[in-house]
mmCIF file of C-alpha atoms in Angstrom:
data_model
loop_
_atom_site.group_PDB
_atom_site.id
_atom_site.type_symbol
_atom_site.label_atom_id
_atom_site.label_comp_id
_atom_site.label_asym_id
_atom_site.label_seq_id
_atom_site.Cartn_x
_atom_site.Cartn_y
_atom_site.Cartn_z
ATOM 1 C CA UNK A 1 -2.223 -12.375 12.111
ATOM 2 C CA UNK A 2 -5.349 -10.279 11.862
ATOM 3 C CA UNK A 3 -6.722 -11.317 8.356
ATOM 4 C CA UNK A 4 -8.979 -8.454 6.201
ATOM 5 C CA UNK A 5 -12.072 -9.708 3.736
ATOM 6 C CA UNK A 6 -13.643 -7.559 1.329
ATOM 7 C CA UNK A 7 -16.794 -8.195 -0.235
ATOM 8 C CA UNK A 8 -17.737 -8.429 -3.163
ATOM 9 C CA UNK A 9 -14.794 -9.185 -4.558
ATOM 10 C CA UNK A 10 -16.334 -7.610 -7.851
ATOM 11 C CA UNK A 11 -19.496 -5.714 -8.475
ATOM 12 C CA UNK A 12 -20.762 -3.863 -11.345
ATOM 13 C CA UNK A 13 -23.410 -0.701 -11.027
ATOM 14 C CA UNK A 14 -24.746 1.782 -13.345
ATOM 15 C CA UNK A 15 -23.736 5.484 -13.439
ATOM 16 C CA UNK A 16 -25.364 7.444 -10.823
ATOM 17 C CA UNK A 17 -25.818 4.271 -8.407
ATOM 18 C CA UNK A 18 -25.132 3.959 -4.866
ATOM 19 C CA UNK A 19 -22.204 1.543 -4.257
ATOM 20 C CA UNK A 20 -21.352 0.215 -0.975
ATOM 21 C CA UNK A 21 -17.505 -2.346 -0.642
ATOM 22 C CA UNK A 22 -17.461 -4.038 3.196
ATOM 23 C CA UNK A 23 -14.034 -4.374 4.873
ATOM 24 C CA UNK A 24 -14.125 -6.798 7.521
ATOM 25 C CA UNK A 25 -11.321 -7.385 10.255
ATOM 26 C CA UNK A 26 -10.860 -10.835 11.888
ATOM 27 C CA UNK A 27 -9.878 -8.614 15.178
ATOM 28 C CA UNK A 28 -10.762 -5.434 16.332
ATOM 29 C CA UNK A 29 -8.444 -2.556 14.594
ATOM 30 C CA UNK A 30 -10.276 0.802 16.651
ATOM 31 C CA UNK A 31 -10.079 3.084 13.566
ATOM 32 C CA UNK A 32 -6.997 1.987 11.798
ATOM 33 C CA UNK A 33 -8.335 1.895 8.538
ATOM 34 C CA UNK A 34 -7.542 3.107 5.057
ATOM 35 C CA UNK A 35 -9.070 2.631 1.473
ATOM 36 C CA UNK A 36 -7.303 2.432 -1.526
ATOM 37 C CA UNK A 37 -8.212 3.081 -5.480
ATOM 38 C CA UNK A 38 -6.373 1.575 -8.438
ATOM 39 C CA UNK A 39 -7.629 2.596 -11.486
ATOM 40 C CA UNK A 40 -6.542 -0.176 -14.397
ATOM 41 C CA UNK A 41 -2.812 0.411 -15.036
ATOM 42 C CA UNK A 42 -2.113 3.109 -12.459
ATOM 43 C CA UNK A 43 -0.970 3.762 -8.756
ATOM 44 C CA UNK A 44 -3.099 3.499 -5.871
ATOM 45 C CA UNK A 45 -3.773 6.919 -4.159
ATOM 46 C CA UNK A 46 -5.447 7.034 -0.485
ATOM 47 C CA UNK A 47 -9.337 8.253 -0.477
ATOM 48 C CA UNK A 48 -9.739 8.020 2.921
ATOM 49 C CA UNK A 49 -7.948 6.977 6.404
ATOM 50 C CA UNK A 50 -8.854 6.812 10.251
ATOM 51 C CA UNK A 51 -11.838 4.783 8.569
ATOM 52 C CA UNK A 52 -14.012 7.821 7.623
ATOM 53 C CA UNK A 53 -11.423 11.200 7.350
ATOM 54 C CA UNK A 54 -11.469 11.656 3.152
ATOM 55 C CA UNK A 55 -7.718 12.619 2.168
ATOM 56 C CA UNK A 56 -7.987 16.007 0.820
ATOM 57 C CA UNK A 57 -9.089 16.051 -2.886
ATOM 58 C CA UNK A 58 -10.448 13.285 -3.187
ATOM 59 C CA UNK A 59 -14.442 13.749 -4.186
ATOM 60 C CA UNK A 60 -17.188 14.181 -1.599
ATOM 61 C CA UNK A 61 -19.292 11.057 -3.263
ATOM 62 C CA UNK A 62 -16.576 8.882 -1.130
ATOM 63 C CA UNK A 63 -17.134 8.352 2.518
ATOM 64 C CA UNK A 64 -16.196 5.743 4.773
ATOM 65 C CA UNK A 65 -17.209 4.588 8.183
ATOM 66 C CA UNK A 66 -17.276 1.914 11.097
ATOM 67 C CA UNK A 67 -14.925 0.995 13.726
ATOM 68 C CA UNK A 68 -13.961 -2.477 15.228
ATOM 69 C CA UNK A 69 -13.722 -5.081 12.741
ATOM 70 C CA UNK A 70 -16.519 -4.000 10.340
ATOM 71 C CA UNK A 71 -15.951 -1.230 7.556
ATOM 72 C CA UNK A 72 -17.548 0.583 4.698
ATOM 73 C CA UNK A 73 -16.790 2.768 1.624
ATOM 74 C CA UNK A 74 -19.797 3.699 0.433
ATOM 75 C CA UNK A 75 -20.015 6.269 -3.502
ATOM 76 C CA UNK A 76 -22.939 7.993 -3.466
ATOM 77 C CA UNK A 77 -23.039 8.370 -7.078
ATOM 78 C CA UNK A 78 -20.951 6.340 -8.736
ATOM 79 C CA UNK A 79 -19.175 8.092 -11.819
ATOM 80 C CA UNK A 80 -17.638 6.121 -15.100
ATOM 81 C CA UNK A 81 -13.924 7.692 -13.751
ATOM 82 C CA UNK A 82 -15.013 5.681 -10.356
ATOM 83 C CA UNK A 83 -14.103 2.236 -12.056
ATOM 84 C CA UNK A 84 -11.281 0.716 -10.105
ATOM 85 C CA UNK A 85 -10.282 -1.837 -7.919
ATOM 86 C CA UNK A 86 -10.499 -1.047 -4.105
ATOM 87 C CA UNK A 87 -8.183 -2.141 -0.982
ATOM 88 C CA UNK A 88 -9.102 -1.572 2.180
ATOM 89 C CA UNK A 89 -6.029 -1.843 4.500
ATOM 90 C CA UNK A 90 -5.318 -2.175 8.131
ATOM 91 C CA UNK A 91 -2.333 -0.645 10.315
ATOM 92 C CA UNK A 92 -2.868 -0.708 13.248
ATOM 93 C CA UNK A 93 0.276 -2.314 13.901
ATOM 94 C CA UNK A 94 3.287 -1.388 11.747
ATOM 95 C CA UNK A 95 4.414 -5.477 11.998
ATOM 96 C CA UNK A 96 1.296 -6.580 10.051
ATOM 97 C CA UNK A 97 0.296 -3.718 7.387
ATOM 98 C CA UNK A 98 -2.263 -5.970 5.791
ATOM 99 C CA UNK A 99 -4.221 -5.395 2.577
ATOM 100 C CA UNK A 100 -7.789 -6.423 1.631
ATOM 101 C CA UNK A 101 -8.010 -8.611 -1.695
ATOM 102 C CA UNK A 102 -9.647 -5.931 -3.313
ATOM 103 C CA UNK A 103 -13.227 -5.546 -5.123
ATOM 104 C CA UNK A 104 -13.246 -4.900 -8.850
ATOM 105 C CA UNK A 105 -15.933 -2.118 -10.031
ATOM 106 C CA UNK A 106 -17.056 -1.997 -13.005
ATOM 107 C CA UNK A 107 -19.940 -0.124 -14.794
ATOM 108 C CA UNK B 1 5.580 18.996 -4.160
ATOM 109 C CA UNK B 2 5.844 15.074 -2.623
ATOM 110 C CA UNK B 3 7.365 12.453 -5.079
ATOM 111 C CA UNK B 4 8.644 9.122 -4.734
ATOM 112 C CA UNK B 5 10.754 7.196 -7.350
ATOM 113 C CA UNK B 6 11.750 3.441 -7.342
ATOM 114 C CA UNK B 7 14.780 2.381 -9.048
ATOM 115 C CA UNK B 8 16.496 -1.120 -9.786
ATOM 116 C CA UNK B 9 16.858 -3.928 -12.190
ATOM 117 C CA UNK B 10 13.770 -5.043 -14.078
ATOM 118 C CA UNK B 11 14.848 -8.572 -14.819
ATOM 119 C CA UNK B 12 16.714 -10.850 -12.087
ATOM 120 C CA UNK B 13 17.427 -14.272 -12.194
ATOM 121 C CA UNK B 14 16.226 -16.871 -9.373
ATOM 122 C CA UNK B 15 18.634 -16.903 -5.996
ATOM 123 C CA UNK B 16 20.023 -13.888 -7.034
ATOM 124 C CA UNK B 17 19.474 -11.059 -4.457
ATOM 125 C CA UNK B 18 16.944 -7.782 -5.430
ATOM 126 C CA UNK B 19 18.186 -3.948 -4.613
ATOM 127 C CA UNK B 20 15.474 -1.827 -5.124
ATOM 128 C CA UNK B 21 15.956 2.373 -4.365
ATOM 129 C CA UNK B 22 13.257 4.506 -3.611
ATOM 130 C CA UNK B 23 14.245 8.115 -4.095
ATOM 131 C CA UNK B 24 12.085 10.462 -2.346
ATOM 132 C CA UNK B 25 11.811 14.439 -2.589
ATOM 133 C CA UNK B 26 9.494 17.158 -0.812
ATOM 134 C CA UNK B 27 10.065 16.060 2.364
ATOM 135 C CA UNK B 28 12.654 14.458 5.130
ATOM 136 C CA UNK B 29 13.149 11.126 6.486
ATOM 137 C CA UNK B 30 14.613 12.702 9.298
ATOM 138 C CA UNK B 31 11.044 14.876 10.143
ATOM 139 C CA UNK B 32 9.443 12.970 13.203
ATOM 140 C CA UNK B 33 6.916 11.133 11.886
ATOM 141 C CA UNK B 34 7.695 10.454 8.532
ATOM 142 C CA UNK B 35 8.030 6.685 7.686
ATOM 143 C CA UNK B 36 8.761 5.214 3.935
ATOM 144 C CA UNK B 37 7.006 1.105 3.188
ATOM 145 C CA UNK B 38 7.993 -1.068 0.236
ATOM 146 C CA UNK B 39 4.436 -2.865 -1.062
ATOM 147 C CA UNK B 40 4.641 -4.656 -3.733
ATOM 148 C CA UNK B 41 1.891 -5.900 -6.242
ATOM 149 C CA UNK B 42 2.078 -9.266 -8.573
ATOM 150 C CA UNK B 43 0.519 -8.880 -12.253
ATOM 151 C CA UNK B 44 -3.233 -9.076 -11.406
ATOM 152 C CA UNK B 45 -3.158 -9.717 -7.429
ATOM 153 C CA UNK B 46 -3.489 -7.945 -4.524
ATOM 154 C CA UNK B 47 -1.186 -5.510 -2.797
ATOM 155 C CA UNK B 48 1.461 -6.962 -0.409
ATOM 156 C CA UNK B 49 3.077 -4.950 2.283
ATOM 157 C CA UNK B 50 6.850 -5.947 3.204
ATOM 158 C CA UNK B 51 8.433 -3.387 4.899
ATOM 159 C CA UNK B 52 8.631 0.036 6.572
ATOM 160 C CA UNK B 53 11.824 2.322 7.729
ATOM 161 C CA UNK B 54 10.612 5.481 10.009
ATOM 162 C CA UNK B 55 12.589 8.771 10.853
ATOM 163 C CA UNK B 56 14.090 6.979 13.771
ATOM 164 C CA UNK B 57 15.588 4.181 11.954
ATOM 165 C CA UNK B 58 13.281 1.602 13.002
ATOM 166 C CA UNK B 59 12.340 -0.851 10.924
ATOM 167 C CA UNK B 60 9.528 -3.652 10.471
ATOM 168 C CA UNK B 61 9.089 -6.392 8.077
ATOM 169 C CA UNK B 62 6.424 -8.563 7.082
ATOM 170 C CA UNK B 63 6.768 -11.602 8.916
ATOM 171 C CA UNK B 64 6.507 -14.230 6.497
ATOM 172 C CA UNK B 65 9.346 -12.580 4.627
ATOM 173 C CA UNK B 66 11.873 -10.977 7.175
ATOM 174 C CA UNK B 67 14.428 -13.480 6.877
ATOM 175 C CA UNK B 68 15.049 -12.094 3.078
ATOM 176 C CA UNK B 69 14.125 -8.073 3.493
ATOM 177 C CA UNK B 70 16.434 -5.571 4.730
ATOM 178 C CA UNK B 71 15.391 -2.045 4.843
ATOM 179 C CA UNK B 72 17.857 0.960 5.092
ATOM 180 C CA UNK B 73 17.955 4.885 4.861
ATOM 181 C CA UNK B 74 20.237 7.332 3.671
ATOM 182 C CA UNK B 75 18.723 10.503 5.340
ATOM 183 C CA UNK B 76 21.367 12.944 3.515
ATOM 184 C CA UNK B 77 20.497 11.573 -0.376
ATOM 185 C CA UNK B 78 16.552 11.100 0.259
ATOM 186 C CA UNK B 79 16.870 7.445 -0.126
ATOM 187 C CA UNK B 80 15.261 4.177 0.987
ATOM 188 C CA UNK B 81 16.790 1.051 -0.097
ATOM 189 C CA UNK B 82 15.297 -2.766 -0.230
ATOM 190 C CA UNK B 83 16.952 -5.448 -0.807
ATOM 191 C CA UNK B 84 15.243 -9.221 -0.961
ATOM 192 C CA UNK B 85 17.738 -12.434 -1.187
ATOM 193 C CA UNK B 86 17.279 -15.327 -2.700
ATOM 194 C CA UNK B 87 14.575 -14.155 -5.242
ATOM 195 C CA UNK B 88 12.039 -16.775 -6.502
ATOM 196 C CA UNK B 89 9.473 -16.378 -9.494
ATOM 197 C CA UNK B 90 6.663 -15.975 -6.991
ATOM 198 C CA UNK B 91 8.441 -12.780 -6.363
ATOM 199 C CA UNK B 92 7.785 -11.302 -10.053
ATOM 200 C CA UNK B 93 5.634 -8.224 -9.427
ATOM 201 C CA UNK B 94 5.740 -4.449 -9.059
ATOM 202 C CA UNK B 95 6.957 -2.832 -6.211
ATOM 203 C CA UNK B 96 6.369 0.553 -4.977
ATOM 204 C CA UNK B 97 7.363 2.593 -2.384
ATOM 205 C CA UNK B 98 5.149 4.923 -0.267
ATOM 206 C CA UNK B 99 4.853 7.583 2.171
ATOM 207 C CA UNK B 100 3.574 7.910 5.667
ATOM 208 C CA UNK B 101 3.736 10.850 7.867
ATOM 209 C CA UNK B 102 2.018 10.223 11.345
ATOM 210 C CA UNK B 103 4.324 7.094 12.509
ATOM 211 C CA UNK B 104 3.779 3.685 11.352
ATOM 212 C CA UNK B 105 0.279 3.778 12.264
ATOM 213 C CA UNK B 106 -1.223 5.919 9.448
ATOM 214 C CA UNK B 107 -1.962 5.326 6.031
ATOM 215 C CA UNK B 108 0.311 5.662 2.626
ATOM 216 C CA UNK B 109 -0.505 8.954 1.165
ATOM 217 C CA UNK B 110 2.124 9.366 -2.098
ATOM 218 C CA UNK B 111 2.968 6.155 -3.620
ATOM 219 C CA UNK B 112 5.826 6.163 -6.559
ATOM 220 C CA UNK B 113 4.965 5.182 -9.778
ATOM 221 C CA UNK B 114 6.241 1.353 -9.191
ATOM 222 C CA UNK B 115 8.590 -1.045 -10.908
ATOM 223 C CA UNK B 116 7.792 -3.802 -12.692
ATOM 224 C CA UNK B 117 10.625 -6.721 -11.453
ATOM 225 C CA UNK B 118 10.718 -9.890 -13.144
ATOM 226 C CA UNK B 119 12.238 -12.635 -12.126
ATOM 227 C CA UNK B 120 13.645 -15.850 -14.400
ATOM 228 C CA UNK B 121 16.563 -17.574 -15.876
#
């Protein structure tokens, strides 16, 4: 089974700092590639998908990128509403939907 | 408006077998394309998937786990039901439900709210 790291697993950052969470496939996955934020206590809602398309309302600061095995999501600005946990996740085959273990942002 | 709802017993005991609903509205499960996954997530872990049902009735499974999942539709009552045998404490987390709409190759974009399943003697 294609395996997905994040890194960090946790970071903190200031208000207003650029904040960059890796994704990193064990096998090439083209662009199949979503991220995920979980604010303490609540649901996970998509930010973005294809690897860099940003689901619709979610805030411009988010963008994503890469292709292959290697992955960003990059805030521009990070806000105090940004804190979260993040999951990338793969699926590129619908018999091994896979999950990152998720990076924990604090400010 | 899209909204999913999971349903089901919060507390089981060990070997007993899980039936979770997920109760879906603003859309069809008959619409090519649309898919419905069970993930689940243990207190303070990562998210798990275990198992998807599309519009044409096919169905996958997480591997580790496919001996215990079964996933079914009821098109006409906007349902997706899960059930898992033999549950185990490891199995103690919340489960949600989510959507898909571009086959099961595309990302969840409405999640339920979850429920919290316990399980213990």
């Amino acid at each position: 089974d294609i395996q997905m790291t994040q890194s960090p697993s946790s970071l903190s950052a200031s208000v207003g700092d650029r904040v960059t969470i890796t994704c990193r496939a064990s096998q090439g996955i083209s662009n199949y590639l979503a991220w995920y934020q979980q604010k303490p206590g609540k649901v996970p809602e998509l930010l973005i998908y294809a690897a860099s398309t940003l689901q619709s309302g979610v805030p411009s600061r988010f963008s994503g990128s890469g292709s292959g095995t290697d992955f960003t999501l990059t805030i521009s600005s990070l806000q105090p509403e940004d804190v979260a946990t993040y999951y990338c996740q793969k699926y590129n085959s619908a018999l091994s939907i896979t999950f990152g273990q998720g990076t924990r942002l604090e400010i | 408006q899209v909204t999913l709802r999971e349903s089901g017993p919060a507390l089981v005991k060990p070997k007993q077998t899980l039936t979770l609903t997920c109760t879906f509205s603003g859309f069809s499960l008959s619409t090519t394309g649309m898919c419905v996954s069970w993930i689940r997530q243990p207190p303070g872990k990562a998210l798990e998937w275990l198992a998807l049902i599309d519009w044409d009735d096919d169905k996958y499974y997480r591997s580790s786990l496919k001996t215990r999942l079964t996933i079914s539709k009821n098109t006409s009552k906007n349902q997706v039901v899960l059930t898992i045998t033999n549950m185990d404490p490891v199995d103690t987390a919340t489960y949600y439900c989510a959507r898909a709409t571009d086959g099961p190759y595309d990302a969840f974009d409405v999640w339920g709210q979850g429920t919290l399943v316990t399980v213990s003697s």
